[in-house]
Amino acid sequence: MPEFDTYNRIVAFDVETPNSHNDRISSIGIAVIEGGKLVDTYTSLVDPETYFNRFNIWLTGITPEMVKDAPAFPKLWGEIGPILQSGLLIAHNAPFDMRVLAGCLQHYRIDAPAQLNYACTVRMGKKCYPELPDHKLDTLCRYRDIALDHHKADSDSLACAKLCLDYMEHGLDIAPFVRTYDVRAMKTLTGKHA
């Protein structure tokens, strides 16, 4: 496993889903950290080409009407694929986001790396701020005074990036939290959670 110092680029991402199958995306947000600074953000609605259930509409505010002119995942992958593969992926409750991403790649039979390295800001938050009653994104953002419009992919990914920067500023070594995700098997391959 490479040391964290070898990761000059960290790519925070968040996905919203249209239903409980969690193999399609209705929205994605990306925030890029380079050299310890936030350098870029990206967001898009996504046509999941499947049904929406009421709970997901209520949770995310995204309706079928909102995505009818949005790109489907295969078209969007041409833009976001290079970004997501350009650094260490991080997400809040990362196994969920990694599984949804892998599910989309498999559903659409998109050629992608067999493995991706990632780290989870929930796990890092537990180590950095053990005194908190929980380590949900909204709890951590309130504690660190980070703006959050929860369950909006752009806001969640940006908040995740800011939390990662906060953890690093507080001296947290991210290297022990890096895992390898097997995209085809849709599971984490290496290491136990710290």
mmCIF file of C-alpha atoms in Angstrom:
data_model
loop_
_atom_site.group_PDB
_atom_site.id
_atom_site.type_symbol
_atom_site.label_atom_id
_atom_site.label_comp_id
_atom_site.label_asym_id
_atom_site.label_seq_id
_atom_site.Cartn_x
_atom_site.Cartn_y
_atom_site.Cartn_z
ATOM 1 C CA MET A 1 0.000 0.000 0.000
ATOM 2 C CA PRO A 2 1.557 3.355 -0.976
ATOM 3 C CA GLU A 3 2.084 6.018 1.652
ATOM 4 C CA PHE A 4 -0.436 8.878 1.732
ATOM 5 C CA ASP A 5 2.311 11.332 0.724
ATOM 6 C CA THR A 6 2.296 9.724 -2.728
ATOM 7 C CA TYR A 7 -1.294 10.959 -3.166
ATOM 8 C CA ASN A 8 -0.915 14.574 -4.225
ATOM 9 C CA ARG A 9 -4.483 14.476 -5.556
ATOM 10 C CA ILE A 10 -7.577 13.479 -3.580
ATOM 11 C CA VAL A 11 -10.968 13.210 -5.247
ATOM 12 C CA ALA A 12 -13.978 13.510 -2.932
ATOM 13 C CA PHE A 13 -17.236 12.325 -4.447
ATOM 14 C CA ASP A 14 -20.836 11.737 -3.498
ATOM 15 C CA VAL A 15 -23.680 10.053 -5.357
ATOM 16 C CA GLU A 16 -27.437 10.216 -4.966
ATOM 17 C CA THR A 17 -29.564 7.294 -6.108
ATOM 18 C CA PRO A 18 -33.103 7.019 -7.513
ATOM 19 C CA ASN A 19 -34.127 3.880 -5.627
ATOM 20 C CA SER A 20 -32.971 1.234 -3.143
ATOM 21 C CA HIS A 21 -31.234 -0.953 -5.739
ATOM 22 C CA ASN A 22 -28.242 1.401 -5.484
ATOM 23 C CA ASP A 23 -26.902 0.501 -8.925
ATOM 24 C CA ARG A 24 -27.788 3.764 -10.672
ATOM 25 C CA ILE A 25 -27.022 7.422 -10.004
ATOM 26 C CA SER A 26 -29.388 10.411 -10.172
ATOM 27 C CA SER A 27 -26.740 12.983 -9.186
ATOM 28 C CA ILE A 28 -22.990 13.120 -8.616
ATOM 29 C CA GLY A 29 -20.768 15.701 -6.967
ATOM 30 C CA ILE A 30 -16.974 15.805 -7.071
ATOM 31 C CA ALA A 31 -14.488 18.030 -5.214
ATOM 32 C CA VAL A 32 -10.775 17.789 -5.976
ATOM 33 C CA ILE A 33 -7.935 18.455 -3.533
ATOM 34 C CA GLU A 34 -4.451 18.941 -4.902
ATOM 35 C CA GLY A 35 -1.383 19.782 -2.852
ATOM 36 C CA GLY A 36 -3.534 20.196 0.253
ATOM 37 C CA LYS A 37 -5.904 22.736 -1.356
ATOM 38 C CA LEU A 38 -9.372 22.526 -2.884
ATOM 39 C CA VAL A 39 -8.816 23.167 -6.601
ATOM 40 C CA ASP A 40 -11.953 22.082 -8.478
ATOM 41 C CA THR A 41 -15.575 20.992 -8.161
ATOM 42 C CA TYR A 42 -17.957 19.248 -10.533
ATOM 43 C CA THR A 43 -21.628 18.328 -10.304
ATOM 44 C CA SER A 44 -24.263 16.884 -12.590
ATOM 45 C CA LEU A 45 -27.713 15.440 -12.516
ATOM 46 C CA VAL A 46 -27.780 12.006 -14.132
ATOM 47 C CA ASP A 47 -30.584 10.243 -15.983
ATOM 48 C CA PRO A 48 -30.575 6.870 -14.192
ATOM 49 C CA GLU A 49 -32.767 5.282 -16.887
ATOM 50 C CA THR A 50 -34.803 3.552 -14.216
ATOM 51 C CA TYR A 51 -37.618 4.292 -11.766
ATOM 52 C CA PHE A 52 -37.511 6.608 -8.744
ATOM 53 C CA ASN A 53 -39.065 5.584 -5.475
ATOM 54 C CA ARG A 54 -40.806 8.032 -3.164
ATOM 55 C CA PHE A 55 -38.262 7.776 -0.371
ATOM 56 C CA ASN A 56 -35.340 8.703 -2.624
ATOM 57 C CA ILE A 57 -37.286 11.615 -4.115
ATOM 58 C CA TRP A 58 -38.084 12.812 -0.595
ATOM 59 C CA LEU A 59 -34.464 12.371 0.557
ATOM 60 C CA THR A 60 -32.675 13.959 -2.408
ATOM 61 C CA GLY A 61 -35.329 16.241 -3.876
ATOM 62 C CA ILE A 62 -34.510 14.802 -7.317
ATOM 63 C CA THR A 63 -37.501 13.851 -9.463
ATOM 64 C CA PRO A 64 -37.765 12.030 -12.810
ATOM 65 C CA GLU A 65 -38.724 15.340 -14.436
ATOM 66 C CA MET A 66 -35.497 16.974 -13.228
ATOM 67 C CA VAL A 67 -33.265 14.378 -14.917
ATOM 68 C CA LYS A 68 -35.140 13.890 -18.195
ATOM 69 C CA ASP A 69 -32.622 16.046 -20.105
ATOM 70 C CA ALA A 70 -29.589 15.036 -18.025
ATOM 71 C CA PRO A 71 -26.914 12.723 -19.464
ATOM 72 C CA ALA A 72 -27.097 9.006 -18.741
ATOM 73 C CA PHE A 73 -24.140 7.507 -16.894
ATOM 74 C CA PRO A 74 -22.258 6.161 -19.961
ATOM 75 C CA LYS A 75 -22.159 9.620 -21.555
ATOM 76 C CA LEU A 76 -21.198 11.248 -18.261
ATOM 77 C CA TRP A 77 -18.417 8.714 -17.656
ATOM 78 C CA GLY A 78 -16.415 10.320 -20.469
ATOM 79 C CA GLU A 79 -16.217 13.468 -18.298
ATOM 80 C CA ILE A 80 -16.067 12.082 -14.778
ATOM 81 C CA GLY A 81 -14.114 8.875 -15.377
ATOM 82 C CA PRO A 82 -10.779 10.644 -15.863
ATOM 83 C CA ILE A 83 -11.422 12.804 -12.782
ATOM 84 C CA LEU A 84 -12.394 9.875 -10.551
ATOM 85 C CA GLN A 85 -9.352 7.893 -11.687
ATOM 86 C CA SER A 86 -6.926 10.783 -11.174
ATOM 87 C CA GLY A 87 -6.329 10.445 -7.427
ATOM 88 C CA LEU A 88 -7.299 8.809 -4.163
ATOM 89 C CA LEU A 89 -11.092 8.585 -3.932
ATOM 90 C CA ILE A 90 -12.734 9.639 -0.683
ATOM 91 C CA ALA A 91 -16.367 9.654 0.337
ATOM 92 C CA HIS A 92 -18.427 9.790 3.512
ATOM 93 C CA ASN A 93 -19.532 6.211 4.159
ATOM 94 C CA ALA A 94 -17.339 5.361 1.170
ATOM 95 C CA PRO A 95 -18.319 1.676 0.802
ATOM 96 C CA PHE A 96 -21.818 2.839 -0.215
ATOM 97 C CA ASP A 97 -20.592 5.301 -2.861
ATOM 98 C CA MET A 98 -18.004 2.836 -4.147
ATOM 99 C CA ARG A 99 -20.659 0.124 -4.486
ATOM 100 C CA VAL A 100 -23.026 2.437 -6.382
ATOM 101 C CA LEU A 101 -20.215 3.538 -8.700
ATOM 102 C CA ALA A 102 -19.196 -0.084 -9.332
ATOM 103 C CA GLY A 103 -22.852 -1.021 -9.888
ATOM 104 C CA CYS A 104 -23.206 1.644 -12.581
ATOM 105 C CA LEU A 105 -19.999 0.588 -14.274
ATOM 106 C CA GLN A 106 -21.145 -3.035 -14.309
ATOM 107 C CA HIS A 107 -24.711 -2.297 -15.384
ATOM 108 C CA TYR A 108 -23.533 -0.326 -18.399
ATOM 109 C CA ARG A 109 -20.568 -2.662 -19.068
ATOM 110 C CA ILE A 110 -18.148 0.250 -18.987
ATOM 111 C CA ASP A 111 -14.468 -0.598 -19.203
ATOM 112 C CA ALA A 112 -12.933 0.760 -16.004
ATOM 113 C CA PRO A 113 -10.018 -0.075 -13.709
ATOM 114 C CA ALA A 114 -10.451 -3.402 -11.933
ATOM 115 C CA GLN A 115 -9.400 -1.766 -8.655
ATOM 116 C CA LEU A 116 -9.648 1.711 -7.165
ATOM 117 C CA ASN A 117 -8.056 3.034 -3.967
ATOM 118 C CA TYR A 118 -10.329 4.900 -1.572
ATOM 119 C CA ALA A 119 -10.653 6.150 1.986
ATOM 120 C CA CYS A 120 -13.720 6.842 4.122
ATOM 121 C CA THR A 121 -14.185 10.149 5.946
ATOM 122 C CA VAL A 122 -16.505 8.454 8.476
ATOM 123 C CA ARG A 123 -13.663 6.195 9.623
ATOM 124 C CA MET A 124 -11.221 9.088 9.625
ATOM 125 C CA GLY A 125 -13.703 11.195 11.610
ATOM 126 C CA LYS A 126 -13.999 8.523 14.299
ATOM 127 C CA LYS A 127 -10.233 8.605 14.744
ATOM 128 C CA CYS A 128 -9.903 12.398 14.597
ATOM 129 C CA TYR A 129 -12.948 13.263 16.737
ATOM 130 C CA PRO A 130 -13.710 10.257 18.976
ATOM 131 C CA GLU A 131 -15.598 12.469 21.429
ATOM 132 C CA LEU A 132 -18.574 12.966 19.090
ATOM 133 C CA PRO A 133 -21.770 10.929 19.671
ATOM 134 C CA ASP A 134 -21.788 9.861 16.001
ATOM 135 C CA HIS A 135 -19.827 10.596 12.854
ATOM 136 C CA LYS A 136 -22.555 11.328 10.347
ATOM 137 C CA LEU A 137 -21.762 13.973 7.753
ATOM 138 C CA ASP A 138 -24.143 16.535 9.239
ATOM 139 C CA THR A 139 -22.795 15.940 12.766
ATOM 140 C CA LEU A 140 -19.172 16.435 11.694
ATOM 141 C CA CYS A 141 -20.034 19.470 9.577
ATOM 142 C CA ARG A 142 -21.876 21.133 12.475
ATOM 143 C CA TYR A 143 -18.954 20.370 14.795
ATOM 144 C CA ARG A 144 -16.389 21.837 12.379
ATOM 145 C CA ASP A 145 -18.647 24.661 11.118
ATOM 146 C CA ILE A 146 -18.691 23.411 7.519
ATOM 147 C CA ALA A 147 -21.662 24.461 5.373
ATOM 148 C CA LEU A 148 -23.830 21.537 4.272
ATOM 149 C CA ASP A 149 -27.015 21.118 2.229
ATOM 150 C CA HIS A 150 -27.308 17.432 3.067
ATOM 151 C CA HIS A 151 -28.202 14.803 0.433
ATOM 152 C CA LYS A 152 -27.240 17.176 -2.361
ATOM 153 C CA ALA A 153 -24.277 15.586 -4.151
ATOM 154 C CA ASP A 154 -22.422 18.836 -4.797
ATOM 155 C CA SER A 155 -22.676 19.964 -1.169
ATOM 156 C CA ASP A 156 -21.926 16.521 0.285
ATOM 157 C CA SER A 157 -18.797 16.019 -1.858
ATOM 158 C CA LEU A 158 -17.506 19.510 -1.023
ATOM 159 C CA ALA A 159 -18.151 18.946 2.691
ATOM 160 C CA CYS A 160 -16.342 15.603 2.466
ATOM 161 C CA ALA A 161 -13.319 17.310 0.888
ATOM 162 C CA LYS A 162 -13.330 20.017 3.572
ATOM 163 C CA LEU A 163 -13.505 17.376 6.310
ATOM 164 C CA CYS A 164 -10.527 15.585 4.776
ATOM 165 C CA LEU A 165 -8.557 18.843 4.776
ATOM 166 C CA ASP A 166 -9.635 19.444 8.386
ATOM 167 C CA TYR A 167 -8.444 15.969 9.406
ATOM 168 C CA MET A 168 -5.076 16.569 7.750
ATOM 169 C CA GLU A 169 -4.737 19.966 9.455
ATOM 170 C CA HIS A 170 -5.328 18.199 12.769
ATOM 171 C CA GLY A 171 -2.457 15.806 12.035
ATOM 172 C CA LEU A 172 -4.411 12.717 10.989
ATOM 173 C CA ASP A 173 -2.362 10.331 8.861
ATOM 174 C CA ILE A 174 -4.703 9.198 6.098
ATOM 175 C CA ALA A 175 -2.489 6.340 4.859
ATOM 176 C CA PRO A 176 -3.845 3.734 7.335
ATOM 177 C CA PHE A 177 -7.374 4.421 6.062
ATOM 178 C CA VAL A 178 -6.654 3.702 2.399
ATOM 179 C CA ARG A 179 -8.386 0.586 1.072
ATOM 180 C CA THR A 180 -8.552 -1.092 -2.335
ATOM 181 C CA TYR A 181 -11.965 -1.645 -3.902
ATOM 182 C CA ASP A 182 -12.502 -4.463 -6.400
ATOM 183 C CA VAL A 183 -14.856 -2.917 -8.949
ATOM 184 C CA ARG A 184 -15.926 -6.240 -10.498
ATOM 185 C CA ALA A 185 -16.496 -8.065 -7.206
ATOM 186 C CA MET A 186 -18.023 -4.888 -5.713
ATOM 187 C CA LYS A 187 -16.164 -5.255 -2.431
ATOM 188 C CA THR A 188 -13.176 -3.989 -0.493
ATOM 189 C CA LEU A 189 -10.115 -6.164 -0.938
ATOM 190 C CA THR A 190 -7.533 -4.997 1.565
ATOM 191 C CA GLY A 191 -7.128 -4.126 5.175
ATOM 192 C CA LYS A 192 -9.343 -3.848 8.185
ATOM 193 C CA HIS A 193 -10.945 -0.523 8.998
ATOM 194 C CA ALA A 194 -8.868 1.586 11.358
#
